[in-house]
Structures are given as structure tokens and as C-alpha cells.
PDB file of C-alpha atoms in Angstrom:
ATOM      1  CA  UNK L   1      49.208 161.125-100.116  1.00  0.00           C
ATOM      2  CA  UNK L   2      50.460 163.881 -97.851  1.00  0.00           C
ATOM      3  CA  UNK L   3      48.595 166.470 -99.953  1.00  0.00           C
ATOM      4  CA  UNK L   4      45.370 164.455 -99.602  1.00  0.00           C
ATOM      5  CA  UNK L   5      45.739 164.437 -95.787  1.00  0.00           C
ATOM      6  CA  UNK L   6      46.289 168.200 -95.748  1.00  0.00           C
ATOM      7  CA  UNK L   7      43.203 168.721 -97.929  1.00  0.00           C
ATOM      8  CA  UNK L   8      41.097 166.412 -95.704  1.00  0.00           C
ATOM      9  CA  UNK L   9      42.328 168.144 -92.516  1.00  0.00           C
ATOM     10  CA  UNK L  10      41.573 171.557 -94.043  1.00  0.00           C
ATOM     11  CA  UNK L  11      38.099 170.456 -95.112  1.00  0.00           C
ATOM     12  CA  UNK L  12      37.393 169.072 -91.618  1.00  0.00           C
ATOM     13  CA  UNK L  13      38.533 172.328 -90.011  1.00  0.00           C
ATOM     14  CA  UNK L  14      36.365 174.353 -92.393  1.00  0.00           C
ATOM     15  CA  UNK L  15      33.384 172.091 -91.689  1.00  0.00           C
ATOM     16  CA  UNK L  16      33.819 172.487 -87.923  1.00  0.00           C
ATOM     17  CA  UNK L  17      34.079 176.267 -88.266  1.00  0.00           C
ATOM     18  CA  UNK L  18      31.057 176.384 -90.544  1.00  0.00           C
ATOM     19  CA  UNK L  19      28.973 174.331 -88.109  1.00  0.00           C
ATOM     20  CA  UNK L  20      29.890 176.416 -85.066  1.00  0.00           C
ATOM     21  CA  UNK L  21      27.282 179.129 -84.588  1.00  0.00           C
ATOM     22  CA  UNK L  22      28.561 182.653 -84.177  1.00  0.00           C
ATOM     23  CA  UNK L  23      27.174 184.766 -81.367  1.00  0.00           C
ATOM     24  CA  UNK L  24      24.236 186.835 -82.550  1.00  0.00           C
ATOM     25  CA  UNK L  25      24.724 190.567 -82.777  1.00  0.00           C
ATOM     26  CA  UNK L  26      22.379 192.924 -80.989  1.00  0.00           C
ATOM     27  CA  UNK L  27      21.118 196.201 -82.427  1.00  0.00           C
ATOM     28  CA  UNK L  28      24.112 198.041 -80.983  1.00  0.00           C
ATOM     29  CA  UNK L  29      26.565 195.596 -82.600  1.00  0.00           C
ATOM     30  CA  UNK L  30      27.583 193.797 -79.396  1.00  0.00           C
ATOM     31  CA  UNK L  31      27.433 190.025 -79.267  1.00  0.00           C
ATOM     32  CA  UNK L  32      24.778 188.185 -77.273  1.00  0.00           C
ATOM     33  CA  UNK L  33      27.486 186.386 -75.279  1.00  0.00           C
ATOM     34  CA  UNK L  34      28.803 189.751 -74.089  1.00  0.00           C
ATOM     35  CA  UNK L  35      25.284 190.773 -73.024  1.00  0.00           C
ATOM     36  CA  UNK L  36      24.876 187.625 -70.947  1.00  0.00           C
ATOM     37  CA  UNK L  37      28.243 188.110 -69.284  1.00  0.00           C
ATOM     38  CA  UNK L  38      27.546 191.747 -68.485  1.00  0.00           C
ATOM     39  CA  UNK L  39      23.926 191.292 -67.353  1.00  0.00           C
ATOM     40  CA  UNK L  40      23.295 193.091 -64.100  1.00  0.00           C
ATOM     41  CA  UNK L  41      22.316 191.196 -61.008  1.00  0.00           C
ATOM     42  CA  UNK L  42      19.400 192.166 -58.824  1.00  0.00           C
ATOM     43  CA  UNK L  43      20.215 195.023 -56.467  1.00  0.00           C
ATOM     44  CA  UNK L  44      20.880 194.107 -52.873  1.00  0.00           C
ATOM     45  CA  UNK L  45      19.229 196.121 -50.143  1.00  0.00           C
ATOM     46  CA  UNK L  46      21.122 197.796 -47.305  1.00  0.00           C
ATOM     47  CA  UNK L  47      20.637 196.467 -43.770  1.00  0.00           C
ATOM     48  CA  UNK L  48      17.579 197.413 -41.714  1.00  0.00           C
ATOM     49  CA  UNK L  49      18.168 199.882 -38.862  1.00  0.00           C
ATOM     50  CA  UNK L  50      16.255 197.451 -36.621  1.00  0.00           C
ATOM     51  CA  UNK L  51      13.570 194.769 -36.848  1.00  0.00           C
ATOM     52  CA  UNK L  52       9.888 195.651 -36.693  1.00  0.00           C
ATOM     53  CA  UNK L  53       7.943 192.387 -36.446  1.00  0.00           C
ATOM     54  CA  UNK L  54       4.492 192.282 -38.051  1.00  0.00           C
ATOM     55  CA  UNK L  55       3.210 189.149 -36.311  1.00  0.00           C
ATOM     56  CA  UNK L  56      -0.163 189.580 -34.634  1.00  0.00           C
ATOM     57  CA  UNK L  57      -0.779 193.119 -35.902  1.00  0.00           C
ATOM     58  CA  UNK L  58      -4.027 194.275 -37.486  1.00  0.00           C
ATOM     59  CA  UNK L  59      -3.259 196.080 -40.778  1.00  0.00           C
ATOM     60  CA  UNK L  60      -6.393 198.220 -40.376  1.00  0.00           C
ATOM     61  CA  UNK L  61      -5.002 199.554 -37.095  1.00  0.00           C
ATOM     62  CA  UNK L  62      -1.483 200.352 -38.342  1.00  0.00           C
ATOM     63  CA  UNK L  63      -2.545 203.840 -39.468  1.00  0.00           C
ATOM     64  CA  UNK L  64      -4.563 205.683 -36.817  1.00  0.00           C
ATOM     65  CA  UNK L  65      -7.616 207.573 -38.067  1.00  0.00           C
ATOM     66  CA  UNK L  66      -5.902 210.958 -37.903  1.00  0.00           C
ATOM     67  CA  UNK L  67      -3.046 209.692 -40.125  1.00  0.00           C
ATOM     68  CA  UNK L  68      -5.516 208.183 -42.588  1.00  0.00           C
ATOM     69  CA  UNK L  69      -7.335 211.530 -42.798  1.00  0.00           C
ATOM     70  CA  UNK L  70      -4.022 213.351 -43.413  1.00  0.00           C
ATOM     71  CA  UNK L  71      -3.506 210.962 -46.339  1.00  0.00           C
ATOM     72  CA  UNK L  72      -7.091 211.664 -47.566  1.00  0.00           C
ATOM     73  CA  UNK L  73      -8.036 208.034 -46.862  1.00  0.00           C
ATOM     74  CA  UNK L  74     -11.383 209.023 -45.410  1.00  0.00           C
ATOM     75  CA  UNK L  75     -13.464 205.865 -45.974  1.00  0.00           C
ATOM     76  CA  UNK L  76     -13.546 203.143 -43.291  1.00  0.00           C
ATOM     77  CA  UNK L  77     -10.770 200.544 -43.645  1.00  0.00           C
ATOM     78  CA  UNK L  78     -11.752 197.065 -44.870  1.00  0.00           C
ATOM     79  CA  UNK L  79      -9.798 194.010 -43.648  1.00  0.00           C
ATOM     80  CA  UNK L  80      -9.252 190.879 -45.717  1.00  0.00           C
ATOM     81  CA  UNK L  81      -6.702 188.125 -46.321  1.00  0.00           C
ATOM     82  CA  UNK L  82      -4.307 188.411 -49.278  1.00  0.00           C
ATOM     83  CA  UNK L  83      -3.792 184.842 -50.521  1.00  0.00           C
ATOM     84  CA  UNK L  84      -1.060 185.917 -52.963  1.00  0.00           C
ATOM     85  CA  UNK L  85       1.228 186.701 -50.022  1.00  0.00           C
ATOM     86  CA  UNK L  86       0.781 183.524 -47.989  1.00  0.00           C
ATOM     87  CA  UNK L  87      -2.566 184.586 -46.503  1.00  0.00           C
ATOM     88  CA  UNK L  88      -1.185 187.892 -45.241  1.00  0.00           C
ATOM     89  CA  UNK L  89      -3.499 190.112 -43.245  1.00  0.00           C
ATOM     90  CA  UNK L  90      -4.431 193.075 -45.446  1.00  0.00           C
ATOM     91  CA  UNK L  91      -6.531 196.208 -45.311  1.00  0.00           C
ATOM     92  CA  UNK L  92      -7.831 198.560 -48.017  1.00  0.00           C
ATOM     93  CA  UNK L  93      -8.575 202.237 -47.482  1.00  0.00           C
ATOM     94  CA  UNK L  94     -10.267 204.476 -50.062  1.00  0.00           C
ATOM     95  CA  UNK L  95     -10.108 208.209 -50.566  1.00  0.00           C
ATOM     96  CA  UNK L  96     -13.420 209.903 -51.268  1.00  0.00           C
ATOM     97  CA  UNK L  97     -11.435 212.973 -52.315  1.00  0.00           C
ATOM     98  CA  UNK L  98      -9.083 211.499 -54.937  1.00  0.00           C
ATOM     99  CA  UNK L  99     -10.875 208.197 -55.509  1.00  0.00           C
ATOM    100  CA  UNK L 100      -7.578 206.343 -55.067  1.00  0.00           C
ATOM    101  CA  UNK L 101      -7.226 203.210 -52.942  1.00  0.00           C
ATOM    102  CA  UNK L 102      -4.402 202.208 -50.590  1.00  0.00           C
ATOM    103  CA  UNK L 103      -3.813 198.664 -49.403  1.00  0.00           C
ATOM    104  CA  UNK L 104      -1.543 197.575 -46.553  1.00  0.00           C
ATOM    105  CA  UNK L 105      -0.530 193.923 -46.349  1.00  0.00           C
ATOM    106  CA  UNK L 106       1.552 192.572 -43.468  1.00  0.00           C
ATOM    107  CA  UNK L 107       3.545 189.803 -45.133  1.00  0.00           C
ATOM    108  CA  UNK L 108       5.034 187.357 -42.632  1.00  0.00           C
ATOM    109  CA  UNK L 109       5.526 184.307 -44.873  1.00  0.00           C
ATOM    110  CA  UNK L 110       8.472 185.590 -46.956  1.00  0.00           C
ATOM    111  CA  UNK L 111      10.998 188.386 -47.160  1.00  0.00           C
ATOM    112  CA  UNK L 112      11.094 191.399 -49.458  1.00  0.00           C
ATOM    113  CA  UNK L 113      13.706 189.626 -51.594  1.00  0.00           C
ATOM    114  CA  UNK L 114      10.844 187.881 -53.403  1.00  0.00           C
ATOM    115  CA  UNK L 115      10.482 191.093 -55.456  1.00  0.00           C
ATOM    116  CA  UNK L 116      14.133 190.925 -56.537  1.00  0.00           C
ATOM    117  CA  UNK L 117      13.849 187.393 -57.920  1.00  0.00           C
ATOM    118  CA  UNK L 118      13.871 187.212 -61.734  1.00  0.00           C
ATOM    119  CA  UNK L 119      10.605 185.259 -61.573  1.00  0.00           C
ATOM    120  CA  UNK L 120       8.838 188.303 -60.119  1.00  0.00           C
ATOM    121  CA  UNK L 121       8.973 189.964 -63.582  1.00  0.00           C
ATOM    122  CA  UNK L 122       8.592 193.473 -62.178  1.00  0.00           C
ATOM    123  CA  UNK L 123      10.568 196.692 -62.229  1.00  0.00           C
ATOM    124  CA  UNK L 124      11.807 196.932 -58.620  1.00  0.00           C
ATOM    125  CA  UNK L 125      13.900 199.977 -57.725  1.00  0.00           C
ATOM    126  CA  UNK L 126      15.549 200.542 -54.344  1.00  0.00           C
ATOM    127  CA  UNK L 127      14.264 203.290 -52.067  1.00  0.00           C
ATOM    128  CA  UNK L 128      14.303 204.164 -48.378  1.00  0.00           C
ATOM    129  CA  UNK L 129      11.164 204.377 -46.250  1.00  0.00           C
ATOM    130  CA  UNK L 130      11.558 205.864 -42.779  1.00  0.00           C
ATOM    131  CA  UNK L 131      15.179 204.678 -42.703  1.00  0.00           C
ATOM    132  CA  UNK L 132      14.251 201.142 -43.785  1.00  0.00           C
ATOM    133  CA  UNK L 133      15.304 199.623 -47.107  1.00  0.00           C
ATOM    134  CA  UNK L 134      12.499 199.289 -49.593  1.00  0.00           C
ATOM    135  CA  UNK L 135      11.512 198.860 -53.206  1.00  0.00           C
ATOM    136  CA  UNK L 136       9.267 200.804 -55.524  1.00  0.00           C
ATOM    137  CA  UNK L 137       7.644 198.109 -57.642  1.00  0.00           C
ATOM    138  CA  UNK L 138       5.998 198.681 -61.005  1.00  0.00           C
ATOM    139  CA  UNK L 139       4.435 195.745 -62.830  1.00  0.00           C
ATOM    140  CA  UNK L 140       4.713 195.916 -66.631  1.00  0.00           C
ATOM    141  CA  UNK L 141       1.305 196.425 -68.245  1.00  0.00           C
ATOM    142  CA  UNK L 142      -0.333 197.569 -64.998  1.00  0.00           C
ATOM    143  CA  UNK L 143      -0.068 201.366 -65.122  1.00  0.00           C
ATOM    144  CA  UNK L 144      -2.905 202.031 -62.662  1.00  0.00           C
ATOM    145  CA  UNK L 145      -1.076 200.622 -59.642  1.00  0.00           C
ATOM    146  CA  UNK L 146       2.234 201.047 -57.814  1.00  0.00           C
ATOM    147  CA  UNK L 147       3.641 199.148 -54.834  1.00  0.00           C
ATOM    148  CA  UNK L 148       6.165 200.077 -52.188  1.00  0.00           C
ATOM    149  CA  UNK L 149       7.677 197.130 -50.310  1.00  0.00           C
ATOM    150  CA  UNK L 150       9.458 197.786 -47.015  1.00  0.00           C
ATOM    151  CA  UNK L 151      11.954 195.336 -45.501  1.00  0.00           C
ATOM    152  CA  UNK L 152      10.926 195.482 -41.833  1.00  0.00           C
ATOM    153  CA  UNK L 153      12.201 192.166 -40.445  1.00  0.00           C
ATOM    154  CA  UNK L 154      13.848 188.927 -41.446  1.00  0.00           C
ATOM    155  CA  UNK L 155      11.321 187.033 -43.589  1.00  0.00           C
ATOM    156  CA  UNK L 156       8.727 189.824 -43.328  1.00  0.00           C
ATOM    157  CA  UNK L 157       7.817 192.954 -45.259  1.00  0.00           C
ATOM    158  CA  UNK L 158       5.189 195.661 -45.399  1.00  0.00           C
ATOM    159  CA  UNK L 159       3.432 195.788 -48.764  1.00  0.00           C
ATOM    160  CA  UNK L 160       1.789 199.096 -49.664  1.00  0.00           C
ATOM    161  CA  UNK L 161      -0.226 199.119 -52.861  1.00  0.00           C
ATOM    162  CA  UNK L 162      -1.683 202.355 -54.201  1.00  0.00           C
ATOM    163  CA  UNK L 163      -4.044 202.233 -57.162  1.00  0.00           C
ATOM    164  CA  UNK L 164      -6.453 204.275 -59.175  1.00  0.00           C
ATOM    165  CA  UNK L 165      -9.935 203.571 -57.842  1.00  0.00           C
ATOM    166  CA  UNK L 166     -11.704 204.042 -61.179  1.00  0.00           C
ATOM    167  CA  UNK L 167     -11.425 207.799 -61.470  1.00  0.00           C
ATOM    168  CA  UNK L 168     -12.704 209.649 -64.523  1.00  0.00           C
ATOM    169  CA  UNK L 169      -9.273 211.183 -64.950  1.00  0.00           C
ATOM    170  CA  UNK L 170      -6.729 208.435 -64.431  1.00  0.00           C
ATOM    171  CA  UNK L 171      -3.814 209.130 -62.098  1.00  0.00           C
ATOM    172  CA  UNK L 172      -0.366 208.669 -63.627  1.00  0.00           C
ATOM    173  CA  UNK L 173       1.747 205.822 -62.341  1.00  0.00           C
ATOM    174  CA  UNK L 174       4.246 208.360 -61.013  1.00  0.00           C
ATOM    175  CA  UNK L 175       1.459 209.931 -58.921  1.00  0.00           C
ATOM    176  CA  UNK L 176       0.450 206.477 -57.670  1.00  0.00           C
ATOM    177  CA  UNK L 177       4.041 205.662 -56.710  1.00  0.00           C
ATOM    178  CA  UNK L 178       4.274 208.929 -54.762  1.00  0.00           C
ATOM    179  CA  UNK L 179       1.016 208.006 -53.012  1.00  0.00           C
ATOM    180  CA  UNK L 180       2.353 204.555 -52.139  1.00  0.00           C
ATOM    181  CA  UNK L 181       5.541 206.108 -50.787  1.00  0.00           C
ATOM    182  CA  UNK L 182       3.563 208.566 -48.589  1.00  0.00           C
ATOM    183  CA  UNK L 183       1.386 205.785 -47.166  1.00  0.00           C
ATOM    184  CA  UNK L 184       4.452 203.573 -46.569  1.00  0.00           C
ATOM    185  CA  UNK L 185       6.252 206.419 -44.742  1.00  0.00           C
ATOM    186  CA  UNK L 186       3.189 207.000 -42.524  1.00  0.00           C
ATOM    187  CA  UNK L 187       2.821 203.269 -41.824  1.00  0.00           C
ATOM    188  CA  UNK L 188       6.495 202.873 -40.843  1.00  0.00           C
ATOM    189  CA  UNK L 189       6.278 205.946 -38.574  1.00  0.00           C
ATOM    190  CA  UNK L 190       3.179 204.463 -36.915  1.00  0.00           C
ATOM    191  CA  UNK L 191       4.827 201.053 -36.503  1.00  0.00           C
ATOM    192  CA  UNK L 192       7.920 202.633 -34.929  1.00  0.00           C
ATOM    193  CA  UNK L 193       5.758 204.565 -32.457  1.00  0.00           C
ATOM    194  CA  UNK L 194       4.286 201.258 -31.264  1.00  0.00           C
ATOM    195  CA  UNK L 195       7.780 200.289 -30.168  1.00  0.00           C
TER     196      UNK L 195
END
């Protein structure tokens, strides 16, 4: 009788072990559970040196004409409303020289942290723009555009998008990101001069 109980207990233990799934191994031999535990969290941005409020500003007037010309944005700016950012005021500027297009959007409905949320599904890397914390944002599958997001005030950010305007020879995404960074730097300098 005692032997039967031992056999039943052993069979139950073996059944429980057999029914418990083992963590799956990844290509490098580590278990999936380890990957979840060691997953990195979104980077946090350093504090702003000060607040630069965007309320009531015209995005087409942020960059004076002479700054736009220095950036080769020689076509007249075109204002519009960007519904994707809570109806943010936006402005596009085209370069007749490079064919590239810059867009400034003054986002006042949410903070730059929206780009760090896992639902954003973008590659957002920290940067600094004119002393302000920012992000260089690349969207997977969209190689002809790059964004630079600048944390200018609580619940507000400057969105600078730089894209290929349909050139015969496509600009690399690295070139577009450098363009976005240059436009963002100029825009922050102009905003700081306003006081």
C-alpha cells in the first residue's frame, strides 16, 4: 500500500513537471523570462533649461526668412493644421536647391514623452537641441523621413520633420536626420531670441 502511494505521488509529480512549460530559448541561448526581466525601459530625458511656451505662435514665423535661406528653405512657407498632434499649428518649407521639405509643428496638446511610449512604435534616441532635451525619431519602414522632437515646455514640444521631397536621388535617412537637427537648432535659437 505504501509503495502504491509512493508510485502515485511520483506519477503526479512527473505529470505536473511535464505539464509545466519551460521558458523558450532565444537564439543566443537565454530564456525568454530572462529577456523580459532585463528589457530596457524607455530613456528619460534630462530637465529643460527653461520653459519656452508655444501657445499663440505662428509656426511659419518661427524661422525668419534669413534663417530659412541659410537652411536652403527658399520656397514660401505654407501653414496648415496637423490633426495627428491634436490640431497643432504646422508649417512646411521646401528647398528648391535640395528638394527636401521641412515641417515645424507646435504641439501644445501633449508632451514629448508621447514618443517614448511603447505604443509609439518608433526608434527614439535622446539628443540635445540648443540645450533642450530632445529625441531623434525614426519610424520603421519610413526611410525617407526623420523627426526631431524638442521638449520645450511642460505638455508641449516642437516637432521638426525633415523628408525627401521626391528627389531623383533619394537622400539617406542619416542625411534627413541631420537636416532635421539643423532646422530644430535654428528654430530653438529663434524661439529663445523671442524671449
